[in-house]
């Protein structure tokens, strides 16, 4: 009997300006807090989860879409999330997010900020720790 462990992954997504082909930070003020810099709507938590599942399905088929991925936290304002996946599915999830190029017919990009088998490790950066 093998024991499977979970892997936590912190990701951030950004909208791409199709005119100049560079990444824009999603926190750039827009007309409304629910819109991206190019005027598109920001995905809510359910839409974000569906985006992750569709990215897995697009690259790895139905087997990839069946991969158990949990959205532990999602911040709509910054378009960042912490996802949980079994260790054996980390590479599939990472590759699917990295290779996803469009969301609702607009260019987009995911950036993996950090991975860890320990959820607590994602809560802060020890290099930025200030001791009083």
CSV table of N, CA and C in Angstrom, one decimal:
chain,number,residue,atom,x,y,z
A,1,UNK,N,0.8,-1.2,0.0
A,1,UNK,CA,0.0,0.0,0.0
A,1,UNK,C,0.9,1.2,0.0
A,2,UNK,N,0.7,2.1,-1.0
A,2,UNK,CA,1.5,3.3,-1.0
A,2,UNK,C,0.8,4.5,-0.4
A,3,UNK,N,1.5,5.4,0.2
A,3,UNK,CA,0.9,6.5,0.8
A,3,UNK,C,1.1,7.7,-0.2
A,4,UNK,N,0.0,8.4,-0.4
A,4,UNK,CA,0.1,9.6,-1.3
A,4,UNK,C,0.1,10.8,-0.4
A,5,UNK,N,0.9,11.8,-0.8
A,5,UNK,CA,0.9,13.1,0.0
A,5,UNK,C,0.4,14.2,-0.9
A,6,UNK,N,-0.1,15.2,-0.3
A,6,UNK,CA,-0.6,16.4,-1.0
A,6,UNK,C,0.5,17.4,-1.3
A,7,UNK,N,0.4,18.1,-2.3
A,7,UNK,CA,1.3,19.2,-2.7
A,7,UNK,C,0.5,20.5,-2.8
A,8,UNK,N,1.0,21.5,-2.1
A,8,UNK,CA,0.4,22.8,-2.3
A,8,UNK,C,1.2,23.6,-3.3
A,9,UNK,N,0.4,24.4,-4.0
A,9,UNK,CA,1.1,25.2,-5.1
A,9,UNK,C,0.4,26.6,-5.1
A,10,UNK,N,1.2,27.6,-5.0
A,10,UNK,CA,0.8,29.0,-5.1
A,10,UNK,C,0.9,29.5,-6.5
A,11,UNK,N,-0.2,30.0,-7.1
A,11,UNK,CA,-0.2,30.5,-8.5
A,11,UNK,C,-0.7,31.9,-8.5
A,12,UNK,N,-0.3,32.6,-9.6
A,12,UNK,CA,-0.8,33.9,-9.8
A,12,UNK,C,-1.1,34.0,-11.3
A,13,UNK,N,-2.2,34.6,-11.7
A,13,UNK,CA,-2.5,34.8,-13.1
A,13,UNK,C,-2.4,36.2,-13.5
A,14,UNK,N,-2.3,36.5,-14.8
A,14,UNK,CA,-2.2,37.9,-15.2
A,14,UNK,C,-2.8,38.0,-16.6
A,15,UNK,N,-3.3,39.1,-16.9
A,15,UNK,CA,-3.8,39.4,-18.3
A,15,UNK,C,-2.7,39.9,-19.1
A,16,UNK,N,-2.7,39.5,-20.4
A,16,UNK,CA,-1.7,40.0,-21.3
A,16,UNK,C,-2.3,41.0,-22.3
A,17,UNK,N,-1.6,42.1,-22.4
A,17,UNK,CA,-2.1,43.2,-23.3
A,17,UNK,C,-1.7,42.7,-24.7
A,18,UNK,N,-2.7,42.4,-25.6
A,18,UNK,CA,-2.4,41.9,-26.9
A,18,UNK,C,-1.7,42.9,-27.8
A,19,UNK,N,-1.8,44.2,-27.5
A,19,UNK,CA,-1.2,45.1,-28.4
A,19,UNK,C,0.3,45.2,-28.2
A,20,UNK,N,0.8,45.2,-27.0
A,20,UNK,CA,2.3,45.3,-26.8
A,20,UNK,C,2.9,44.0,-26.4
A,21,UNK,N,2.1,42.9,-26.2
A,21,UNK,CA,2.6,41.6,-25.9
A,21,UNK,C,3.5,41.5,-24.6
A,22,UNK,N,3.0,42.2,-23.6
A,22,UNK,CA,3.8,42.1,-22.3
A,22,UNK,C,2.7,41.8,-21.2
A,23,UNK,N,3.2,41.3,-20.1
A,23,UNK,CA,2.4,41.0,-19.0
A,23,UNK,C,2.0,42.2,-18.2
A,24,UNK,N,0.7,42.4,-17.9
A,24,UNK,CA,0.3,43.5,-17.1
A,24,UNK,C,0.0,42.9,-15.7
A,25,UNK,N,0.3,43.6,-14.6
A,25,UNK,CA,-0.1,43.2,-13.3
A,25,UNK,C,-1.6,43.3,-13.2
A,26,UNK,N,-2.2,42.3,-12.6
A,26,UNK,CA,-3.6,42.3,-12.5
A,26,UNK,C,-4.1,43.3,-11.5
A,27,UNK,N,-3.3,43.9,-10.7
A,27,UNK,CA,-3.7,44.9,-9.7
A,27,UNK,C,-3.8,46.3,-10.3
A,28,UNK,N,-3.6,46.5,-11.6
A,28,UNK,CA,-3.7,47.8,-12.2
A,28,UNK,C,-5.1,48.2,-12.1
A,29,UNK,N,-5.4,49.5,-11.6
A,29,UNK,CA,-6.8,49.9,-11.5
A,29,UNK,C,-7.5,49.9,-12.8
A,30,UNK,N,-8.7,49.4,-12.8
A,30,UNK,CA,-9.5,49.3,-14.0
A,30,UNK,C,-10.8,50.1,-13.7
A,31,UNK,N,-11.7,50.0,-14.7
A,31,UNK,CA,-13.0,50.8,-14.5
A,31,UNK,C,-13.8,50.2,-13.4
A,32,UNK,N,-13.7,49.0,-13.1
A,32,UNK,CA,-14.4,48.3,-12.0
A,32,UNK,C,-13.5,47.3,-11.4
A,33,UNK,N,-13.6,47.0,-10.1
A,33,UNK,CA,-12.7,46.0,-9.4
A,33,UNK,C,-12.9,44.6,-10.0
A,34,UNK,N,-14.0,44.4,-10.7
A,34,UNK,CA,-14.3,43.1,-11.2
A,34,UNK,C,-13.8,43.0,-12.7
A,35,UNK,N,-13.1,43.9,-13.2
A,35,UNK,CA,-12.6,43.9,-14.6
A,35,UNK,C,-11.1,43.9,-14.6
A,36,UNK,N,-10.6,43.2,-15.6
A,36,UNK,CA,-9.1,43.2,-15.9
A,36,UNK,C,-8.7,44.5,-16.6
A,37,UNK,N,-7.4,44.7,-16.7
A,37,UNK,CA,-7.0,46.0,-17.3
A,37,UNK,C,-7.5,46.1,-18.8
A,38,UNK,N,-7.7,45.1,-19.5
A,38,UNK,CA,-8.2,45.2,-20.8
A,38,UNK,C,-9.7,45.2,-20.9
A,39,UNK,N,-10.4,45.4,-19.8
A,39,UNK,CA,-11.8,45.5,-19.7
A,39,UNK,C,-12.6,44.2,-19.5
A,40,UNK,N,-11.9,43.1,-19.5
A,40,UNK,CA,-12.6,41.8,-19.3
A,40,UNK,C,-13.0,41.6,-17.8
A,41,UNK,N,-13.9,40.7,-17.6
A,41,UNK,CA,-14.3,40.4,-16.2
A,41,UNK,C,-13.3,39.5,-15.5
A,42,UNK,N,-13.1,39.7,-14.2
A,42,UNK,CA,-12.3,38.8,-13.4
A,42,UNK,C,-13.0,37.6,-13.1
A,43,UNK,N,-12.4,36.4,-13.1
A,43,UNK,CA,-13.1,35.2,-12.7
A,43,UNK,C,-13.3,35.1,-11.2
A,44,UNK,N,-14.5,34.6,-10.8
A,44,UNK,CA,-14.7,34.4,-9.4
A,44,UNK,C,-14.1,33.0,-9.0
A,45,UNK,N,-14.2,32.6,-7.8
A,45,UNK,CA,-13.6,31.3,-7.3
A,45,UNK,C,-14.0,30.1,-8.1
A,46,UNK,N,-15.3,30.0,-8.4
A,46,UNK,CA,-15.9,28.9,-9.2
A,46,UNK,C,-15.4,28.9,-10.6
A,47,UNK,N,-15.3,30.1,-11.2
A,47,UNK,CA,-14.8,30.2,-12.6
A,47,UNK,C,-13.3,29.9,-12.6
A,48,UNK,N,-12.6,30.3,-11.6
A,48,UNK,CA,-11.1,30.0,-11.5
A,48,UNK,C,-10.9,28.5,-11.5
A,49,UNK,N,-11.7,27.8,-10.6
A,49,UNK,CA,-11.6,26.3,-10.5
A,49,UNK,C,-11.9,25.7,-11.9
A,50,UNK,N,-12.9,26.2,-12.5
A,50,UNK,CA,-13.3,25.6,-13.9
A,50,UNK,C,-12.2,25.9,-14.9
A,51,UNK,N,-11.5,27.0,-14.8
A,51,UNK,CA,-10.4,27.3,-15.6
A,51,UNK,C,-9.3,26.3,-15.4
A,52,UNK,N,-9.0,26.0,-14.2
A,52,UNK,CA,-7.9,25.0,-13.9
A,52,UNK,C,-8.3,23.7,-14.4
A,53,UNK,N,-9.5,23.2,-14.2
A,53,UNK,CA,-10.0,21.9,-14.8
A,53,UNK,C,-10.0,21.9,-16.3
A,54,UNK,N,-10.4,23.0,-16.9
A,54,UNK,CA,-10.3,23.0,-18.4
A,54,UNK,C,-8.9,23.0,-18.9
A,55,UNK,N,-8.0,23.7,-18.2
A,55,UNK,CA,-6.6,23.6,-18.6
A,55,UNK,C,-6.0,22.2,-18.5
A,56,UNK,N,-6.4,21.5,-17.5
A,56,UNK,CA,-6.0,20.1,-17.3
A,56,UNK,C,-6.6,19.2,-18.4
A,57,UNK,N,-7.9,19.5,-18.7
A,57,UNK,CA,-8.5,18.7,-19.8
A,57,UNK,C,-7.9,19.0,-21.2
A,58,UNK,N,-7.6,20.2,-21.4
A,58,UNK,CA,-7.0,20.6,-22.7
A,58,UNK,C,-5.7,19.9,-23.0
A,59,UNK,N,-4.9,19.8,-21.9
A,59,UNK,CA,-3.5,19.3,-22.1
A,59,UNK,C,-3.5,17.8,-21.9
A,60,UNK,N,-4.2,17.3,-20.9
A,60,UNK,CA,-4.1,15.9,-20.5
A,60,UNK,C,-5.4,15.1,-20.7
A,61,UNK,N,-6.4,15.6,-21.4
A,61,UNK,CA,-7.6,14.9,-21.7
A,61,UNK,C,-8.4,14.7,-20.4
A,62,UNK,N,-9.3,13.7,-20.5
A,62,UNK,CA,-10.2,13.4,-19.4
A,62,UNK,C,-9.5,12.9,-18.2
A,63,UNK,N,-8.4,12.2,-18.4
A,63,UNK,CA,-7.6,11.8,-17.2
A,63,UNK,C,-7.1,13.0,-16.4
A,64,UNK,N,-6.6,14.0,-17.1
A,64,UNK,CA,-6.1,15.2,-16.5
A,64,UNK,C,-7.3,16.0,-15.8
A,65,UNK,N,-8.4,16.0,-16.4
A,65,UNK,CA,-9.6,16.7,-15.8
A,65,UNK,C,-10.1,16.0,-14.5
A,66,UNK,N,-9.8,14.7,-14.4
A,66,UNK,CA,-10.2,13.9,-13.2
A,66,UNK,C,-9.2,14.1,-12.1
A,67,UNK,N,-8.1,14.8,-12.3
A,67,UNK,CA,-7.1,15.0,-11.3
A,67,UNK,C,-7.7,15.8,-10.1
A,68,UNK,N,-7.7,15.3,-8.9
A,68,UNK,CA,-8.3,16.0,-7.8
A,68,UNK,C,-7.4,17.3,-7.4
A,69,UNK,N,-8.0,18.5,-7.7
A,69,UNK,CA,-7.3,19.7,-7.4
A,69,UNK,C,-8.3,20.5,-6.6
A,70,UNK,N,-7.8,21.0,-5.5
A,70,UNK,CA,-8.6,21.9,-4.6
A,70,UNK,C,-8.1,23.3,-4.6
A,71,UNK,N,-9.0,24.3,-4.7
A,71,UNK,CA,-8.6,25.7,-4.6
A,71,UNK,C,-8.8,26.0,-3.1
A,72,UNK,N,-7.7,26.1,-2.4
A,72,UNK,CA,-7.7,26.4,-0.9
A,72,UNK,C,-8.0,27.8,-0.7
A,73,UNK,N,-7.4,28.7,-1.4
A,73,UNK,CA,-7.6,30.2,-1.3
A,73,UNK,C,-7.6,30.8,-2.7
A,74,UNK,N,-8.4,31.8,-2.9
A,74,UNK,CA,-8.4,32.5,-4.1
A,74,UNK,C,-8.7,34.0,-3.9
A,75,UNK,N,-7.9,34.8,-4.3
A,75,UNK,CA,-8.1,36.3,-4.2
A,75,UNK,C,-8.4,36.9,-5.5
A,76,UNK,N,-9.6,37.3,-5.7
A,76,UNK,CA,-10.1,37.8,-6.9
A,76,UNK,C,-9.4,39.1,-7.3
A,77,UNK,N,-9.1,39.9,-6.3
A,77,UNK,CA,-8.4,41.2,-6.5
A,77,UNK,C,-7.1,41.0,-7.1
A,78,UNK,N,-6.3,40.1,-6.6
A,78,UNK,CA,-4.9,39.9,-7.1
A,78,UNK,C,-4.8,38.7,-8.1
A,79,UNK,N,-5.9,38.0,-8.3
A,79,UNK,CA,-5.9,36.8,-9.2
A,79,UNK,C,-4.9,35.8,-8.8
A,80,UNK,N,-4.7,35.6,-7.5
A,80,UNK,CA,-3.8,34.6,-7.0
A,80,UNK,C,-4.5,33.6,-6.2
A,81,UNK,N,-3.9,32.4,-6.1
A,81,UNK,CA,-4.6,31.3,-5.5
A,81,UNK,C,-3.6,30.3,-4.9
A,82,UNK,N,-4.0,29.5,-3.9
A,82,UNK,CA,-3.3,28.4,-3.4
A,82,UNK,C,-4.1,27.1,-3.8
A,83,UNK,N,-3.5,26.2,-4.5
A,83,UNK,CA,-4.1,25.0,-4.9
A,83,UNK,C,-3.5,23.8,-4.2
A,84,UNK,N,-4.3,22.8,-4.0
A,84,UNK,CA,-3.8,21.5,-3.4
A,84,UNK,C,-4.0,20.4,-4.4
A,85,UNK,N,-3.0,19.6,-4.7
A,85,UNK,CA,-3.0,18.5,-5.6
A,85,UNK,C,-2.2,17.4,-5.0
A,86,UNK,N,-2.5,16.2,-5.4
A,86,UNK,CA,-1.6,15.1,-4.9
A,86,UNK,C,-0.3,15.2,-5.6
A,87,UNK,N,0.7,14.7,-4.9
A,87,UNK,CA,2.1,14.9,-5.4
A,87,UNK,C,2.3,14.4,-6.8
A,88,UNK,N,1.7,13.2,-7.1
A,88,UNK,CA,1.9,12.6,-8.4
A,88,UNK,C,1.2,13.5,-9.5
A,89,UNK,N,0.4,14.4,-9.2
A,89,UNK,CA,-0.3,15.2,-10.2
A,89,UNK,C,0.3,16.6,-10.3
A,90,UNK,N,1.3,16.9,-9.5
A,90,UNK,CA,1.9,18.3,-9.5
A,90,UNK,C,2.4,18.7,-10.9
A,91,UNK,N,3.1,17.8,-11.6
A,91,UNK,CA,3.7,18.1,-12.9
A,91,UNK,C,2.6,18.3,-13.9
A,92,UNK,N,1.6,17.5,-13.9
A,92,UNK,CA,0.4,17.7,-14.8
A,92,UNK,C,-0.2,19.0,-14.6
A,93,UNK,N,-0.5,19.4,-13.3
A,93,UNK,CA,-1.1,20.7,-13.0
A,93,UNK,C,-0.2,21.8,-13.4
A,94,UNK,N,1.0,21.8,-13.1
A,94,UNK,CA,2.0,22.8,-13.4
A,94,UNK,C,2.0,23.0,-14.9
A,95,UNK,N,2.2,21.9,-15.7
A,95,UNK,CA,2.3,22.1,-17.1
A,95,UNK,C,1.0,22.6,-17.8
A,96,UNK,N,-0.1,22.1,-17.3
A,96,UNK,CA,-1.4,22.6,-17.8
A,96,UNK,C,-1.6,24.1,-17.6
A,97,UNK,N,-1.2,24.6,-16.4
A,97,UNK,CA,-1.4,26.0,-16.1
A,97,UNK,C,-0.4,26.8,-16.9
A,98,UNK,N,0.8,26.3,-17.0
A,98,UNK,CA,1.9,27.0,-17.8
A,98,UNK,C,1.5,27.2,-19.2
A,99,UNK,N,1.0,26.1,-19.8
A,99,UNK,CA,0.7,26.1,-21.2
A,99,UNK,C,-0.7,26.7,-21.6
A,100,UNK,N,-1.5,27.1,-20.6
A,100,UNK,CA,-2.8,27.7,-20.9
A,100,UNK,C,-2.5,29.1,-21.4
A,101,UNK,N,-3.0,29.5,-22.5
A,101,UNK,CA,-2.7,30.8,-23.1
A,101,UNK,C,-3.9,31.7,-23.3
A,102,UNK,N,-5.1,31.2,-23.1
A,102,UNK,CA,-6.3,32.1,-23.3
A,102,UNK,C,-7.4,31.8,-22.3
A,103,UNK,N,-8.1,32.8,-21.9
A,103,UNK,CA,-9.2,32.8,-21.0
A,103,UNK,C,-10.3,33.6,-21.6
A,104,UNK,N,-11.4,33.1,-22.0
A,104,UNK,CA,-12.5,33.8,-22.7
A,104,UNK,C,-12.0,34.6,-23.9
A,105,UNK,N,-11.3,33.9,-24.7
A,105,UNK,CA,-10.7,34.5,-25.9
A,105,UNK,C,-9.8,35.7,-25.7
A,106,UNK,N,-9.2,35.8,-24.5
A,106,UNK,CA,-8.2,36.8,-24.2
A,106,UNK,C,-7.0,36.1,-23.7
A,107,UNK,N,-5.8,36.6,-24.1
A,107,UNK,CA,-4.5,36.0,-23.7
A,107,UNK,C,-4.4,36.1,-22.2
A,108,UNK,N,-3.8,35.0,-21.6
A,108,UNK,CA,-3.6,35.0,-20.2
A,108,UNK,C,-2.3,34.2,-19.9
A,109,UNK,N,-1.8,34.3,-18.7
A,109,UNK,CA,-0.7,33.6,-18.3
A,109,UNK,C,-0.7,33.3,-16.8
A,110,UNK,N,-0.3,32.1,-16.4
A,110,UNK,CA,-0.2,31.7,-15.0
A,110,UNK,C,1.3,31.7,-14.6
A,111,UNK,N,1.6,32.0,-13.4
A,111,UNK,CA,2.9,32.0,-12.9
A,111,UNK,C,2.9,31.2,-11.6
A,112,UNK,N,3.7,30.1,-11.5
A,112,UNK,CA,3.8,29.4,-10.3
A,112,UNK,C,4.7,30.1,-9.4
A,113,UNK,N,4.3,30.6,-8.2
A,113,UNK,CA,5.1,31.3,-7.3
A,113,UNK,C,5.9,30.5,-6.4
A,114,UNK,N,5.3,29.4,-5.9
A,114,UNK,CA,5.9,28.5,-4.9
A,114,UNK,C,5.2,27.2,-4.9
A,115,UNK,N,5.9,26.1,-4.6
A,115,UNK,CA,5.3,24.8,-4.3
A,115,UNK,C,5.9,24.3,-3.0
A,116,UNK,N,5.1,23.5,-2.3
A,116,UNK,CA,5.6,22.9,-1.1
A,116,UNK,C,4.7,21.8,-0.6
A,117,UNK,N,5.2,20.7,0.0
A,117,UNK,CA,4.4,19.7,0.5
A,117,UNK,C,3.8,20.2,1.9
A,118,UNK,N,4.2,21.3,2.4
A,118,UNK,CA,3.7,21.8,3.7
A,118,UNK,C,3.0,23.1,3.4
A,119,UNK,N,1.7,23.2,3.8
A,119,UNK,CA,0.9,24.4,3.5
A,119,UNK,C,1.4,25.6,4.3
A,120,UNK,N,2.0,25.4,5.5
A,120,UNK,CA,2.5,26.4,6.3
A,120,UNK,C,3.7,27.2,5.6
A,121,UNK,N,4.4,26.4,4.8
A,121,UNK,CA,5.5,27.0,4.1
A,121,UNK,C,5.1,28.1,3.1
A,122,UNK,N,3.9,28.0,2.6
A,122,UNK,CA,3.4,29.0,1.6
A,122,UNK,C,2.9,30.3,2.3
A,123,UNK,N,2.8,30.3,3.6
A,123,UNK,CA,2.2,31.4,4.3
A,123,UNK,C,3.1,32.6,4.4
A,124,UNK,N,4.4,32.5,4.2
A,124,UNK,CA,5.3,33.6,4.2
A,124,UNK,C,6.7,33.2,3.6
A,125,UNK,N,7.5,34.2,3.5
A,125,UNK,CA,8.9,34.0,3.0
A,125,UNK,C,9.8,34.2,4.1
A,126,UNK,N,10.6,33.2,4.5
A,126,UNK,CA,11.5,33.3,5.6
A,126,UNK,C,12.6,34.3,5.3
A,127,UNK,N,12.9,34.5,4.1
A,127,UNK,CA,14.0,35.5,3.7
A,127,UNK,C,13.5,37.0,4.0
A,128,UNK,N,12.2,37.2,4.1
A,128,UNK,CA,11.7,38.5,4.4
A,128,UNK,C,11.2,38.6,5.8
A,129,UNK,N,11.6,37.7,6.7
A,129,UNK,CA,11.1,37.7,8.0
A,129,UNK,C,11.9,38.8,8.8
A,130,UNK,N,11.1,39.6,9.6
A,130,UNK,CA,11.7,40.6,10.4
A,130,UNK,C,11.5,40.3,11.8
A,131,UNK,N,12.6,40.1,12.6
A,131,UNK,CA,12.5,39.8,14.0
A,131,UNK,C,12.5,41.1,14.8
A,132,UNK,N,11.6,41.2,15.7
A,132,UNK,CA,11.6,42.4,16.6
A,132,UNK,C,12.4,42.2,17.9
